[in-house]
Amino acid sequence: MSKKKTYEAEDFSHHVTSMGTYFAIFAALMVLTALTVWVAFQDFGSLNVPIAFAIATVKATVVVLFFMHVIHSPKMTAAILVGSIVFLGILFLLTFSDYLSRFWPMA
Amino acid sequence: MTTDAIDSAQTPRHEEGTNYINAEYGLLSWLFTIDHKRIAILYMISVTALFFVGGIFALLLRLELMTPQGDLFTSDTYNKLFTLHGVVMIFFFLIPAVPSVLGNFILPLQLGARDLAFPKINLLSWYLYVIGALMGVVVMLLGGVDTGWTFYTPFSTTYSNTWVVPTVLAGFIAGFSSILTGLNFIVTIHKMRAPGLTWFRLPLMVWALYGTSLIQLLATPVLGIALLLIAVERLWQVGIFNPALGGDPILFQHLFWFYSHPAVYIMILPAMGVISEVIACFSRRKIFGYKFVAFSSLAIAFLGFLIWAHHLFVAGISVYSAMIFSFLTMFVAVPSAIKTFNWTSTLYKGSVSYEAPMLYALGFIGMFLIGGLTGLFLATLGIDIHVHDTYFVVAHFHYVMVGSVIMAYFAGIHYWWPKMTGRMYPEWWARLAALLVFVGFNLTFFPQFLLGYLGMPRRYHAYVPEFQVLNVMSTAGATILGAGYLLPLIYFVWALKYAPRASANPWGASGLEWHTPSPPTTHNFEDTPTVTWEAYDEKAWLKEAEKNV
Ligand SMILES: [Cu+2]
């Protein structure tokens, strides 16, 4: 019984992130935003969209891990996060099984 | 004798006769309750009201279809009637019925918990549901909507001149109710199981609700987005689905069915949970192959996400994609068959008795078999192209969603009625109703398989005269079915006052919910129970009960 209590107490304890980390992450996000803007004015051909997505993914990952504390959360939180991304992946993957193989008469 | 032992074990030690129903009085005590049992009752009342609204639309449709000519309603009115029938029945009855009514009441009791993990969020779910449902009613009063419950683009975004935006917003809001219920259940199942109640000691209803909740949580947001995008395109002409604006109409169907196929499992999975409980109880046996039935719930929940585009075979998706989805759809048959075989194996050598819940459960197995197997017909590309958008499809999904889900809902309502109200129900009337529903349902929908196979398209108010005989049969069946649904409403209301009082465990069943008085107190259990027995192990359970005397 007492064992269970300490386990739950751990669950809810908050890891204190230092101000330095927050500012470092903020700076990184600003740099990445500048990069996004710069990239938007370049033409990489068919890579335009993948590059934009890649930068956005890095930004989102950093926000989720540090600002939303997932990096210091219990494994269950990570499992739920990964699970959601997997299901989003299913939505994309199977939808593209149609789009990438469809006959587009106008294109 | 055995029930006596249980009864005396369950005699409450606190003030005699206090329970969750008479703990507080007055309308406000219900509207602001955070007791999962009271919220379940609120859901039950609202869901029942919407069920009869949807049922009236259904009867009007069947009335029009008695004759080949479109003589009762104009085609526009008919479009609105089948749209509202679908919207009401799916979003405001079938989705919330089993999880939010039965799940809400039973889940904490089966876990030996005092409530759900987030009681206030639970009440919020109900309010969101009510707001969504009221918006739906407002849409009806304003003149309705004619897109079909599927809101297919570009009709819904560009051409329909009915109340599309309020309807999709109603669905959007009700969706959040569903998401919050799923979230609540998942956390509750993870965190609030009684000591000793390990995952493999859980009743199968809990496994089923867990699978259901996963779908509610993961699929509903996609529907929410798809519905909002309709509003965005309709109101501000943003090109998402309309090809004239650079959009793709099939994208809507992808997004819509990414939710709406799994949504069938939001309905059927908890229904299957009910069936597992009822079959185990009334055949006095452990469910055959417990772990297989438990994991098949999760398998169905997962596989349900891989097969949505079987609704799009003739919509214009690529042949390659259609082949993948046709192939994947076949896989769902495996866990479904596992469940069906295991229920029937449970009956084998069991001492089966035929109380009303069991009659509904047996009816469920038969109709799910027909509904499920015709699903395989439709999953097959060639056959689907032939019967797409015919009454064959209508019959198929009614066998699953009405023949199976509503049968299971009624099985569950009868089974847990003594627990919910502290009163029994009139057994013979209930058996008669079960029979009426079974006969009425099959007479309504079996002819529709034939009509569809012969080529009668769905969603028209007129048809060629050759189809009249089968249509009249169907309408006659619908009348019987309507009577079968009305009858329980009458005797349940009667039973509230006049039926004999129920003991803690009138069926001699084994779940923890039967380990507490009927109706339970506000806090469910005087002391949190400690579970030392396996699921459905009635003998161990009785021993435990006798020890506590
Ligand atoms: Cu489907």
XYZ file of C-alpha atoms and ligand atoms in Angstrom:
657
model
C 0.000 0.000 0.000
C 2.675 2.474 1.019
C 4.727 1.312 -1.924
C 1.909 2.275 -4.249
C 1.683 5.714 -2.645
C 5.314 6.569 -3.275
C 4.944 5.349 -6.838
C 2.038 7.701 -7.402
C 3.846 10.517 -5.658
C 6.666 10.065 -8.153
C 4.207 10.121 -10.991
C 2.970 13.549 -10.118
C 6.278 15.100 -9.072
C 7.427 17.857 -11.371
C 10.843 17.976 -12.803
C 12.051 21.548 -12.601
C 13.530 22.684 -15.881
C 16.142 25.423 -15.585
C 15.531 28.856 -17.087
C 18.659 28.378 -19.191
C 17.135 25.397 -20.947
C 13.953 27.332 -21.685
C 15.882 30.222 -23.198
C 18.051 27.875 -25.228
C 14.950 26.162 -26.622
C 13.354 29.527 -27.316
C 16.449 30.675 -29.189
C 16.473 27.448 -31.203
C 12.817 27.971 -32.110
C 13.518 31.517 -33.248
C 16.413 30.360 -35.426
C 14.229 27.644 -36.926
C 11.466 30.166 -37.594
C 13.927 32.403 -39.418
C 15.014 29.324 -41.371
C 11.395 28.590 -42.275
C 10.972 32.099 -43.648
C 14.222 31.931 -45.586
C 13.368 28.512 -47.049
C 9.983 29.825 -48.161
C 11.724 32.235 -50.534
C 14.015 29.573 -52.066
C 12.985 27.106 -54.734
C 14.048 23.532 -54.075
C 11.618 22.101 -56.607
C 9.820 19.016 -55.403
C 11.650 19.260 -52.059
C 9.870 22.498 -51.074
C 7.156 20.806 -49.055
C 9.295 18.072 -47.450
C 11.812 20.667 -46.260
C 9.093 22.853 -44.740
C 7.595 19.809 -43.041
C 10.977 18.703 -41.715
C 11.657 22.063 -40.055
C 8.133 22.193 -38.613
C 8.550 18.677 -37.218
C 11.791 19.613 -35.466
C 10.121 22.670 -33.947
C 7.081 20.698 -32.758
C 9.289 17.972 -31.298
C 11.305 20.461 -29.283
C 8.145 22.136 -27.977
C 6.583 18.817 -26.980
C 9.721 17.468 -25.326
C 10.756 20.543 -23.350
C 7.929 23.054 -23.072
C 5.395 20.286 -22.536
C 7.812 18.306 -20.310
C 7.344 15.028 -22.137
C 11.063 14.300 -21.817
C 10.657 14.158 -18.011
C 7.248 12.447 -17.969
C 6.432 8.826 -17.123
C 6.794 6.231 -19.882
C 3.026 6.083 -20.234
C 2.953 9.675 -21.503
C 5.554 8.841 -24.110
C 3.597 5.727 -25.097
C 0.458 7.794 -25.621
C 2.367 10.389 -27.623
C 3.993 7.775 -29.851
C 0.664 5.961 -30.173
C -1.079 9.094 -31.418
C 1.669 9.725 -33.963
C 1.425 6.124 -35.174
C -2.311 6.546 -35.794
C -1.724 9.841 -37.564
C 0.841 7.938 -39.637
C -1.792 5.348 -40.528
C -4.105 8.122 -41.705
C -1.381 9.589 -43.910
C 0.081 6.325 -45.181
C -3.166 4.727 -46.264
C -4.576 7.959 -47.674
C -1.449 8.294 -49.791
C -1.894 4.716 -50.988
C -4.700 6.363 -52.948
C -3.219 9.751 -53.820
C 0.157 8.528 -54.998
C -1.334 5.848 -57.234
C -4.385 7.686 -58.518
C -4.828 8.600 -62.162
C -4.925 12.406 -62.405
C -6.275 13.305 -65.858
C -5.703 17.058 -65.446
C -2.116 16.854 -64.245
C -29.844 -20.648 -1.424
C -26.813 -19.243 -3.136
C -28.450 -15.898 -3.735
C -29.385 -15.757 -0.042
C -25.759 -16.131 0.913
C -24.849 -13.307 -1.436
C -27.650 -11.116 -0.224
C -26.677 -11.374 3.392
C -23.082 -10.687 2.446
C -24.213 -7.549 0.727
C -26.482 -6.134 3.395
C -25.325 -2.540 3.739
C -23.991 -1.500 7.103
C -24.829 2.166 6.773
C -28.325 3.626 7.067
C -30.758 1.163 5.620
C -32.184 2.029 2.244
C -29.910 4.892 1.211
C -28.746 4.627 -2.352
C -27.598 6.831 -5.178
C -31.163 7.510 -6.310
C -32.590 8.729 -3.006
C -29.348 10.232 -1.696
C -30.479 13.652 -2.919
C -33.697 15.008 -4.329
C -34.676 17.610 -6.874
C -33.917 18.365 -10.496
C -30.773 20.330 -9.659
C -29.346 17.401 -7.714
C -29.470 15.511 -11.005
C -28.347 18.292 -13.327
C -25.272 19.038 -11.193
C -24.482 15.496 -10.144
C -20.996 14.126 -10.588
C -22.039 10.579 -9.686
C -21.307 8.340 -12.683
C -24.504 6.387 -11.997
C -26.712 9.451 -12.094
C -24.929 10.717 -15.219
C -25.597 7.326 -16.801
C -29.290 7.779 -16.027
C -29.213 11.284 -17.538
C -27.646 9.789 -20.655
C -30.227 7.023 -20.686
C -33.125 9.463 -20.649
C -31.677 11.755 -23.325
C -30.503 8.921 -25.558
C -33.920 7.260 -25.326
C -35.651 10.483 -26.347
C -33.393 10.834 -29.390
C -33.866 7.144 -30.225
C -37.593 7.669 -30.584
C -37.058 10.847 -32.638
C -34.806 8.887 -35.000
C -37.332 6.057 -34.950
C -40.147 8.352 -36.064
C -38.039 9.412 -39.066
C -37.469 5.728 -39.844
C -41.181 4.969 -39.737
C -41.908 7.906 -42.045
C -39.333 6.571 -44.514
C -40.890 3.124 -44.425
C -44.336 4.637 -44.861
C -43.242 6.420 -48.044
C -41.700 3.215 -49.364
C -44.925 1.210 -49.068
C -45.833 2.334 -52.577
C -43.599 2.610 -55.639
C -44.685 6.197 -56.347
C -43.236 9.033 -54.313
C -46.670 9.987 -53.065
C -46.259 10.863 -49.408
C -43.248 13.180 -49.427
C -41.454 15.142 -52.108
C -38.006 13.888 -52.962
C -36.497 16.853 -51.112
C -38.418 16.067 -47.937
C -37.439 12.420 -48.275
C -33.762 13.448 -48.505
C -34.136 15.380 -45.272
C -35.902 12.505 -43.542
C -33.201 9.926 -44.247
C -30.493 12.460 -43.393
C -32.037 13.265 -40.028
C -32.733 9.592 -39.367
C -29.044 8.849 -39.910
C -27.655 11.843 -38.036
C -29.867 11.314 -35.005
C -29.476 7.560 -34.811
C -25.716 7.531 -35.310
C -24.403 10.617 -33.555
C -27.038 10.963 -30.868
C -28.085 7.410 -30.174
C -25.743 4.612 -31.284
C -22.424 6.278 -30.465
C -23.350 7.250 -26.898
C -25.849 4.455 -26.131
C -23.706 1.570 -24.959
C -20.587 3.364 -23.675
C -22.198 6.425 -22.141
C -25.247 4.737 -20.635
C -24.180 1.204 -19.742
C -20.424 1.865 -19.638
C -20.855 4.898 -17.449
C -22.975 3.023 -14.959
C -21.150 -0.271 -14.951
C -17.459 0.459 -15.515
C -16.593 1.896 -12.055
C -18.727 -0.806 -10.417
C -16.944 -3.553 -12.341
C -13.588 -2.067 -11.363
C -14.499 -1.790 -7.693
C -14.022 1.981 -7.960
C -16.027 4.784 -6.404
C -16.454 6.737 -9.635
C -14.751 7.455 -12.929
C -11.356 9.128 -12.799
C -12.775 12.551 -13.770
C -16.362 12.859 -12.490
C -16.733 16.496 -13.518
C -15.456 15.831 -17.032
C -18.026 13.050 -17.139
C -20.782 15.576 -16.441
C -19.247 17.915 -19.030
C -19.508 15.085 -21.581
C -23.199 14.838 -20.947
C -23.695 18.594 -21.322
C -21.758 18.617 -24.586
C -23.925 15.768 -25.791
C -27.072 17.661 -24.857
C -25.887 20.853 -26.563
C -25.105 18.871 -29.724
C -28.444 17.086 -29.604
C -30.361 20.324 -29.030
C -28.600 21.886 -32.008
C -29.737 18.869 -33.995
C -33.299 19.468 -32.850
C -33.040 23.156 -33.775
C -31.904 22.123 -37.264
C -35.007 19.930 -37.549
C -37.264 22.795 -36.499
C -35.601 25.191 -38.937
C -36.275 22.835 -41.831
C -33.630 20.148 -41.693
C -30.624 19.146 -43.738
C -30.450 16.977 -46.852
C -26.852 15.859 -47.341
C -27.191 12.364 -45.917
C -25.531 11.680 -42.559
C -22.227 11.358 -44.455
C -22.139 15.050 -45.549
C -20.431 14.174 -48.826
C -18.680 17.007 -50.612
C -19.016 18.963 -52.852
C -22.773 18.655 -52.329
C -22.556 19.605 -48.647
C -20.090 22.440 -49.224
C -21.406 23.938 -52.441
C -24.837 22.813 -53.564
C -27.025 21.975 -50.585
C -29.194 24.920 -49.543
C -30.194 23.398 -46.198
C -28.791 23.822 -42.665
C -25.458 22.091 -43.185
C -23.255 24.242 -40.939
C -25.364 23.956 -37.751
C -25.626 20.210 -38.321
C -21.891 19.658 -38.688
C -21.315 21.856 -35.632
C -23.793 19.715 -33.695
C -21.809 16.644 -34.709
C -18.562 18.409 -33.808
C -19.787 19.240 -30.294
C -21.228 15.784 -29.703
C -17.861 14.445 -30.863
C -16.135 16.135 -27.957
C -18.568 14.479 -25.598
C -17.460 11.153 -27.034
C -13.745 12.024 -26.825
C -14.033 13.005 -23.164
C -15.898 9.810 -22.303
C -13.165 7.759 -23.977
C -10.425 9.645 -22.154
C -12.226 9.225 -18.844
C -12.660 5.479 -19.327
C -9.043 4.878 -20.335
C -7.652 6.678 -17.292
C -10.171 4.954 -15.045
C -9.287 1.487 -16.311
C -5.579 2.165 -15.926
C -5.650 3.821 -12.533
C -8.723 2.785 -10.581
C -8.915 -0.988 -10.594
C -9.545 -2.491 -7.161
C -6.618 -4.228 -5.424
C -6.086 -7.645 -6.973
C -8.096 -6.806 -10.072
C -5.345 -7.466 -12.597
C -5.847 -6.916 -16.326
C -6.693 -10.558 -16.948
C -9.203 -10.627 -14.114
C -11.202 -7.815 -15.698
C -14.672 -8.590 -16.976
C -14.710 -8.658 -20.779
C -16.993 -5.629 -20.758
C -14.038 -3.625 -19.444
C -11.749 -4.854 -22.228
C -14.418 -3.961 -24.734
C -14.857 -0.492 -23.257
C -11.100 -0.014 -23.323
C -10.981 -0.769 -27.049
C -13.972 1.506 -27.590
C -12.340 4.351 -25.709
C -9.164 4.082 -27.761
C -11.228 4.552 -30.914
C -13.189 7.447 -29.438
C -9.966 9.154 -28.494
C -8.040 8.544 -31.708
C -10.690 8.715 -34.424
C -13.179 11.347 -33.292
C -10.785 14.312 -33.667
C -10.411 13.462 -37.363
C -14.180 13.636 -37.805
C -14.199 16.928 -35.913
C -11.637 18.388 -38.322
C -13.447 17.042 -41.381
C -16.740 18.569 -40.220
C -15.099 21.914 -39.456
C -13.486 21.933 -42.901
C -16.956 21.600 -44.429
C -18.037 24.688 -42.530
C -14.854 26.515 -43.555
C -15.319 25.731 -47.227
C -19.039 26.458 -47.137
C -18.748 29.765 -45.320
C -15.540 31.199 -46.782
C -15.051 29.262 -50.045
C -11.645 27.948 -49.002
C -10.700 25.298 -51.563
C -10.367 22.035 -49.676
C -12.919 19.665 -51.149
C -14.416 21.543 -54.085
C -12.485 20.776 -57.288
C -13.534 24.132 -58.739
C -11.531 25.769 -55.932
C -8.605 23.360 -56.296
C -9.798 20.870 -53.684
C -10.468 17.137 -53.828
C -13.932 15.817 -52.871
C -12.561 12.350 -52.147
C -10.314 13.820 -49.458
C -13.459 14.439 -47.447
C -14.478 10.814 -47.807
C -11.041 9.706 -46.585
C -11.225 11.939 -43.515
C -14.867 11.178 -42.833
C -14.496 7.402 -43.015
C -11.238 7.405 -41.048
C -13.614 8.145 -38.187
C -16.845 6.679 -39.385
C -15.656 3.191 -40.066
C -14.058 2.861 -36.613
C -17.220 4.536 -35.285
C -19.038 1.303 -36.109
C -16.705 -0.298 -33.569
C -17.501 2.438 -31.039
C -20.993 0.994 -31.301
C -20.318 -2.722 -31.685
C -17.326 -3.240 -29.351
C -19.058 -2.266 -26.104
C -22.098 -4.149 -27.388
C -19.885 -7.225 -27.663
C -18.746 -6.564 -24.104
C -22.358 -6.677 -22.941
C -22.878 -9.926 -24.825
C -19.849 -11.515 -23.137
C -21.235 -10.621 -19.717
C -24.734 -11.857 -20.478
C -23.629 -15.094 -22.153
C -21.304 -15.929 -19.240
C -24.019 -15.216 -16.696
C -26.896 -17.097 -18.300
C -24.917 -20.141 -19.334
C -23.230 -20.344 -15.916
C -19.810 -20.750 -17.436
C -16.561 -18.872 -17.763
C -16.288 -17.335 -21.208
C -14.491 -19.842 -23.399
C -11.018 -18.514 -24.309
C -11.096 -15.408 -22.130
C -7.797 -13.999 -23.376
C -8.741 -14.440 -27.010
C -11.985 -12.568 -26.486
C -10.154 -9.846 -24.545
C -7.447 -9.349 -27.156
C -9.899 -9.598 -30.025
C -11.436 -6.375 -28.684
C -8.104 -4.616 -29.026
C -7.508 -6.256 -32.414
C -10.851 -5.010 -33.693
C -10.109 -1.532 -32.360
C -6.764 -1.465 -34.169
C -7.788 -3.150 -37.426
C -10.795 -0.853 -37.583
C -8.378 1.965 -38.437
C -6.918 0.249 -41.487
C -9.975 -0.361 -43.604
C -11.933 2.881 -44.014
C -11.638 3.251 -47.771
C -13.840 0.206 -48.390
C -16.542 2.893 -48.451
C -14.760 4.571 -51.375
C -14.407 1.712 -53.854
C -16.516 3.415 -56.504
C -15.760 6.992 -55.411
C -12.692 7.339 -57.615
C -9.796 6.145 -55.462
C -7.024 4.298 -57.257
C -7.474 0.623 -58.072
C -4.272 -0.126 -56.184
C -5.599 1.544 -53.052
C -8.974 -0.166 -53.369
C -7.228 -3.540 -53.544
C -5.252 -2.786 -50.371
C -8.370 -1.741 -48.477
C -10.370 -4.705 -49.753
C -7.616 -7.029 -48.548
C -7.233 -5.346 -45.153
C -10.985 -5.333 -44.547
C -11.037 -9.117 -44.640
C -8.825 -9.201 -41.554
C -11.499 -7.765 -39.269
C -13.438 -10.950 -39.812
C -10.814 -12.820 -37.779
C -11.262 -11.225 -34.337
C -15.011 -10.960 -34.967
C -15.180 -14.670 -35.707
C -13.078 -15.424 -32.625
C -15.658 -13.697 -30.482
C -18.613 -15.381 -32.151
C -17.064 -18.844 -31.911
C -16.087 -18.314 -28.282
C -19.569 -17.189 -27.281
C -21.092 -20.259 -28.908
C -18.454 -22.484 -27.310
C -19.358 -20.956 -23.959
C -22.922 -22.123 -24.434
C -21.715 -25.683 -25.014
C -22.348 -27.756 -21.876
C -23.384 -24.641 -20.000
C -26.639 -24.660 -18.042
C -28.323 -22.150 -20.277
C -31.413 -20.280 -19.144
C -33.478 -17.967 -21.302
C -34.202 -14.785 -19.406
C -34.799 -11.697 -21.546
C -31.151 -10.505 -21.567
C -30.101 -13.914 -22.842
C -32.766 -13.885 -25.556
C -31.423 -10.562 -26.778
C -27.860 -11.894 -26.584
C -28.682 -14.987 -28.621
C -30.478 -12.773 -31.125
C -27.351 -10.642 -31.266
C -25.164 -13.588 -32.211
C -27.430 -14.585 -35.082
C -27.814 -11.093 -36.486
C -24.172 -10.204 -36.029
C -23.343 -13.323 -38.004
C -25.509 -12.138 -40.903
C -24.347 -8.530 -40.590
C -20.706 -9.522 -40.364
C -20.697 -12.021 -43.206
C -22.491 -9.669 -45.598
C -19.735 -7.219 -44.661
C -17.331 -9.646 -46.293
C -19.452 -9.600 -49.458
C -19.121 -5.830 -49.488
C -15.408 -5.920 -48.757
C -14.955 -7.909 -51.971
C -14.264 -5.368 -54.692
C -16.286 -6.978 -57.480
C -19.428 -7.529 -55.420
C -19.214 -4.088 -53.870
C -19.218 -2.431 -57.277
C -22.390 -4.357 -58.088
C -24.295 -3.624 -54.872
C -22.777 -0.276 -53.921
C -25.418 2.256 -52.780
C -28.178 -0.333 -52.969
C -30.402 -1.669 -50.228
C -27.916 -4.521 -49.792
C -25.632 -2.039 -48.034
C -28.551 -0.614 -46.054
C -29.523 -4.099 -44.880
C -25.911 -4.964 -44.023
C -25.240 -2.011 -41.781
C -28.640 -2.193 -40.118
C -27.920 -5.823 -39.255
C -24.739 -4.643 -37.563
C -25.911 -1.389 -36.036
C -29.541 -2.177 -35.225
C -29.778 -5.962 -35.252
C -26.591 -6.293 -33.256
C -25.898 -3.079 -31.342
C -29.443 -2.257 -30.284
C -30.084 -5.900 -29.395
C -27.010 -5.784 -27.165
C -28.053 -2.453 -25.695
C -31.416 -3.970 -24.774
C -29.679 -7.075 -23.418
C -27.556 -4.811 -21.235
C -30.431 -2.622 -20.104
C -32.427 -5.689 -19.012
C -29.397 -7.361 -17.473
C -28.346 -4.354 -15.371
C -31.815 -2.896 -14.850
C -32.096 -4.490 -11.375
C -28.730 -2.958 -10.471
C -29.611 0.437 -11.890
C -33.059 0.793 -10.396
C -33.280 -1.726 -7.575
C -36.333 -3.239 -9.263
C -36.821 -6.251 -11.502
C -38.753 -5.992 -14.742
C -41.713 -8.119 -15.904
C -39.946 -11.130 -17.371
C -42.666 -12.360 -19.711
C -43.313 -8.961 -21.218
C -39.592 -8.601 -21.712
C -39.398 -11.945 -23.475
C -42.297 -10.957 -25.692
C -40.542 -7.695 -26.555
C -37.329 -9.566 -27.389
C -39.311 -11.809 -29.708
C -41.084 -8.859 -31.349
C -37.781 -7.080 -31.912
C -36.207 -10.198 -33.397
C -39.091 -10.978 -35.737
C -39.757 -7.336 -36.605
C -36.126 -6.631 -37.298
C -35.595 -9.584 -39.615
C -38.820 -8.908 -41.461
C -37.745 -5.304 -41.966
C -34.223 -5.846 -43.127
C -33.921 -9.283 -44.680
C -36.077 -8.249 -47.669
C -33.719 -5.318 -48.133
C -30.847 -7.698 -48.885
C -32.941 -9.104 -51.692
C -33.996 -5.642 -52.895
C -30.405 -4.506 -52.969
C -29.222 -7.586 -54.771
C -31.960 -7.035 -57.339
C -30.646 -3.507 -57.792
C -32.897 -1.158 -55.812
C -30.787 1.932 -55.053
C -30.909 3.507 -51.616
C -31.973 7.091 -50.867
C -34.824 7.395 -53.431
C -38.432 7.970 -52.469
C -39.771 6.114 -55.516
C -38.925 2.763 -57.086
C -40.017 0.401 -59.859
C -43.271 -1.502 -59.124
C -41.577 -4.953 -59.133
C -40.021 -4.114 -55.780
C -43.269 -3.376 -53.992
C -43.898 -6.759 -52.341
C -40.530 -6.813 -50.611
C -40.928 -3.177 -49.591
C -44.325 -3.805 -48.052
C -42.835 -6.722 -46.106
C -40.121 -4.389 -44.895
C -42.603 -1.742 -43.778
C -44.725 -4.366 -42.014
C -41.595 -5.528 -40.203
C -40.784 -1.967 -39.193
C -44.200 -1.674 -37.564
C -43.587 -4.815 -35.508
C -40.101 -3.580 -34.673
C -41.538 -0.246 -33.535
C -43.954 -2.062 -31.227
C -41.073 -4.172 -29.937
C -39.154 -1.014 -29.026
C -42.134 0.753 -27.497
C -43.060 -2.158 -25.247
C -39.908 -1.998 -23.053
C -40.402 1.751 -22.643
C -43.823 1.045 -21.154
C -42.920 -1.840 -18.861
C -39.687 -0.249 -17.680
C -41.562 2.852 -16.568
C -44.125 0.572 -14.938
C -41.365 -1.453 -13.279
C -39.870 1.615 -11.608
C -42.830 1.669 -9.293
C -44.522 -1.711 -9.330
C -41.975 -4.428 -10.081
C -40.602 -6.531 -7.198
C -37.449 -5.236 -5.555
C -34.190 -6.709 -6.800
C -31.620 -8.343 -4.560
C -27.936 -7.423 -4.822
C -27.339 -10.251 -7.260
C -30.594 -11.458 -8.795
C -28.887 -13.378 -11.635
C -26.172 -15.005 -9.515
C -23.638 -13.285 -11.766
C -19.978 -12.853 -10.971
C -18.883 -9.259 -11.706
C -17.991 -6.846 -8.916
C -21.069 -4.787 -9.758
C -23.114 -7.586 -8.171
C -20.989 -7.294 -5.031
C -22.835 -4.206 -3.856
C -26.507 -3.475 -3.095
C -29.096 -2.786 -5.808
C -29.225 0.114 -6.367
C -25.716 0.941 -5.152
C -24.952 3.733 -2.725
C -23.408 6.944 -4.019
C -19.941 5.604 -3.295
C -20.639 2.204 -4.862
C -18.818 0.110 -2.236
C -18.723 0.404 1.538
C -15.158 -0.877 1.483
C -13.062 -1.184 -1.629
C -13.261 -4.871 -2.529
C -10.122 -6.964 -2.886
C -10.287 -9.346 -5.813
C -8.837 -12.818 -5.355
C -10.670 -14.667 -8.096
C -10.445 -14.877 -11.860
C -13.065 -13.304 -14.119
C -16.336 -15.243 -14.282
C -15.157 -17.660 -11.597
C -18.478 -17.936 -9.884
C -17.458 -20.606 -7.363
C -14.557 -18.608 -5.986
C -16.815 -15.622 -5.859
C -19.499 -17.458 -3.874
C -16.905 -18.731 -1.414
C -15.783 -15.160 -0.897
C -19.376 -14.070 -0.358
C -19.948 -16.786 2.222
C -16.778 -15.863 4.083
C -18.131 -12.350 4.533
C -21.373 -13.490 6.140
Cu -16.708 0.485 -42.956
